[in-house]
Structure formats: C-alpha cells, structure tokens
Amino acid sequence: MTEYKGRWEAIRGPLIVTAALIALITCIYVLVPHGFWAYFFIGLLLLFIPTAYSGLILKMTMDEKKIVVVRPFTRVTVKFEDVALCAVNCVGDGKYLIFAFVKQRYRGGYTVKGIKPKLPFDEVIKMSLKEECLDLDVNFNRAKKIPVSFVENGEELKDRFLLEVGKHQVKIMEEV
C-alpha cells in the first residue's frame, strides 16, 4: 500500500478559510443579539464550509485494488474494478483532477453513475476502450472526484491510477 501525503500548500488555504468561517460564526453568535438576521448570516456562512472542507486532503492511499482519499472526517474509496470511465482535467501546471465514473446497481444489473443513457456497465467499458467518439451525456457532478494535485507526487499517483484502471478494464473485457 502506497501512501501519498497531502501537500501543505494545498491544505493551508482551505484550513485558513474554514477556521476564519468558524471564528466569524462564533463571533456573530456571541456578540450579536440573537434574532432573525444573526441566524440568517450564520446560515449563509455555514454554506461555505463544505466547499472549503472538500479541499482538505490529508492523504491518499493506493494499493492494487483501490484508492482511498482521506479527509479529516471522511474517507472516499474508489475500487478500480468499479471504474468504467475516467476523465482527467488539467487545471494548470501539473495540477490534475480525475473524474472516475463508477458502476451502480440498477434494476438487477449494473449501469454507470453519471452517464446517460442508462447503458450496462460492460457496454460502457467496451465503448471507452474503442477508438470511436463516445456519444454519451456525461454528468461530472455525479463522478467520484480524485484531486491528485493536492498530494505530493500527484503526477505519479495520476499515472498509477490510470494504469490500474486500464488493467482492470482489460481484465473485465477478457471475461466478457
């Protein structure tokens, strides 16, 4: 199992924003008289905490079966055998975000979460391995997001992830 530690430069910004939001909410709650407007502004500030929290990546661990994204209170696990389609978004200089579309159970079979029309899991893998143009309606909000640029050696992690997913897709195609 390989472990990739979170980069301090990537953790520092969301940590400062989260701490500032919590401090501001506490100040409003303690110093401002309780009423509609105080609770309204506290509610508005609470809406920004999940966005800041999603940037706090403590570490990512990877073995031959899965990758685990560890945040302070949650873990997201993506099994390579469940990934049907990957998309890599290059944000800037070596900063990558991987969108992994995973399978989900649907009426006795498996489809791919975030892809329309509801095609079987094996068929989506067949389409992705062909050199043809994929004609799918893709919803990136439903994909599992793996921010590889938030950890040290993110380029290596991205390459290993894509290699492992490719191995499992070829293995699935041999079984079918």
XYZ file of C-alpha atoms in Angstrom:
176
model
C 0.000 0.000 0.000
C 1.463 3.316 -1.092
C 0.654 6.466 0.832
C 0.727 9.970 -0.629
C 0.749 12.742 1.974
C -1.240 15.923 1.436
C 0.793 18.962 0.387
C 0.863 21.725 2.986
C 0.428 24.379 0.274
C -2.839 22.731 -0.759
C -4.096 22.222 2.812
C -3.187 25.667 4.139
C -5.724 27.720 2.129
C -8.863 25.673 2.891
C -7.766 25.307 6.523
C -7.448 29.083 6.943
C -10.818 29.681 5.250
C -12.548 27.059 7.406
C -11.015 28.456 10.606
C -11.985 32.020 9.618
C -15.574 30.957 8.877
C -15.885 29.169 12.206
C -14.409 32.173 14.037
C -16.782 34.554 12.242
C -19.791 32.348 13.024
C -18.742 32.180 16.678
C -18.320 35.962 16.869
C -21.739 36.563 15.341
C -23.341 34.070 17.702
C -21.679 35.506 20.819
C -21.568 39.251 20.082
C -24.684 39.970 18.002
C -28.117 39.880 19.660
C -29.984 36.703 18.765
C -32.599 37.289 16.111
C -33.517 36.604 12.520
C -30.588 38.459 10.916
C -27.951 36.867 13.162
C -29.172 33.362 12.342
C -29.582 34.286 8.673
C -25.921 35.343 8.360
C -24.763 32.310 10.350
C -26.699 30.117 7.904
C -25.123 31.870 4.919
C -21.640 31.370 6.346
C -22.334 27.715 7.044
C -22.998 27.186 3.328
C -19.315 27.856 2.537
C -17.850 25.316 4.966
C -18.449 22.189 2.782
C -16.681 23.854 -0.148
C -13.654 24.698 1.968
C -13.729 21.241 3.583
C -13.564 19.459 0.210
C -10.101 20.969 -0.303
C -8.683 19.426 2.873
C -6.937 16.279 1.649
C -4.781 14.753 4.390
C -3.522 11.791 2.368
C -4.342 9.288 -0.337
C -3.519 5.618 -0.089
C -3.386 3.272 -3.041
C -2.954 -0.461 -3.430
C -3.626 -2.870 -6.291
C -7.399 -2.856 -5.691
C -8.434 0.657 -4.647
C -7.548 4.256 -3.903
C -8.678 5.948 -0.678
C -8.965 9.749 -0.350
C -8.679 10.700 3.342
C -10.154 13.969 4.609
C -10.322 14.980 8.303
C -13.676 13.284 8.999
C -14.404 11.234 5.871
C -12.879 8.701 3.516
C -13.791 8.129 -0.118
C -12.865 4.759 -1.594
C -12.780 4.080 -5.326
C -12.267 0.461 -6.386
C -10.503 0.075 -9.715
C -12.802 -2.761 -10.800
C -15.824 -0.443 -10.439
C -14.477 2.335 -12.676
C -15.975 2.337 -16.162
C -14.706 5.654 -17.475
C -12.135 8.227 -16.379
C -11.667 11.848 -17.320
C -8.588 13.844 -16.369
C -8.932 17.604 -16.033
C -5.670 19.534 -16.196
C -6.236 22.738 -14.234
C -2.769 24.185 -14.678
C 0.910 23.402 -14.248
C 0.803 19.738 -13.231
C -2.460 20.158 -11.339
C -4.886 17.377 -12.144
C -8.364 16.315 -11.090
C -9.561 12.835 -12.007
C -13.256 12.178 -12.540
C -13.995 8.465 -12.053
C -17.375 7.211 -13.242
C -18.204 4.106 -11.205
C -20.810 1.392 -11.566
C -24.077 1.374 -9.646
C -26.801 -1.225 -9.240
C -29.837 -0.556 -11.451
C -32.790 -2.948 -11.890
C -30.907 -6.172 -11.433
C -27.856 -5.100 -13.412
C -25.125 -2.500 -13.292
C -25.024 0.853 -15.019
C -22.561 3.724 -14.732
C -23.295 6.575 -12.361
C -23.349 9.936 -14.143
C -23.706 8.661 -17.700
C -26.884 8.732 -19.768
C -28.422 6.808 -21.457
C -28.519 4.001 -18.885
C -26.197 1.569 -20.616
C -24.885 -1.620 -18.999
C -21.516 -1.347 -17.246
C -19.774 -3.737 -19.673
C -21.050 -1.837 -22.704
C -19.701 1.481 -21.403
C -16.293 -0.142 -20.902
C -16.422 -1.527 -24.468
C -17.260 1.936 -25.802
C -14.471 3.591 -23.802
C -11.831 1.107 -24.994
C -12.734 1.629 -28.653
C -11.137 4.489 -30.528
C -14.554 5.776 -31.594
C -16.088 9.002 -30.415
C -18.054 8.470 -27.219
C -21.562 9.787 -27.715
C -22.685 9.909 -24.093
C -24.369 12.507 -21.923
C -21.901 12.819 -19.030
C -22.700 14.496 -15.697
C -19.394 15.310 -13.985
C -21.144 16.202 -10.717
C -22.065 12.518 -10.228
C -18.498 11.258 -10.738
C -16.081 10.474 -7.908
C -13.518 13.259 -7.797
C -9.902 12.444 -7.020
C -7.813 15.633 -6.603
C -4.360 14.182 -7.235
C -2.727 17.622 -7.301
C -3.436 18.073 -3.566
C -0.895 15.390 -2.585
C 2.843 15.009 -3.005
C 3.897 13.127 -6.165
C 0.494 13.769 -7.740
C 1.787 13.101 -11.260
C 2.949 9.628 -10.241
C -0.377 8.949 -8.494
C -2.322 10.002 -11.594
C -0.280 7.713 -13.850
C -0.588 4.756 -11.454
C -4.352 5.283 -11.095
C -4.918 5.340 -14.863
C -2.663 2.293 -15.321
C -4.524 0.268 -12.670
C -7.935 1.242 -14.074
C -6.748 0.223 -17.541
C -5.596 -3.174 -16.239
C -8.965 -3.860 -14.637
C -10.870 -2.747 -17.732
C -8.846 -5.118 -19.914
C -9.477 -7.894 -17.388
C -13.237 -7.209 -17.486
C -13.196 -7.271 -21.309
C -11.436 -10.659 -21.322
C -14.150 -12.112 -19.064
C -16.976 -10.894 -21.310
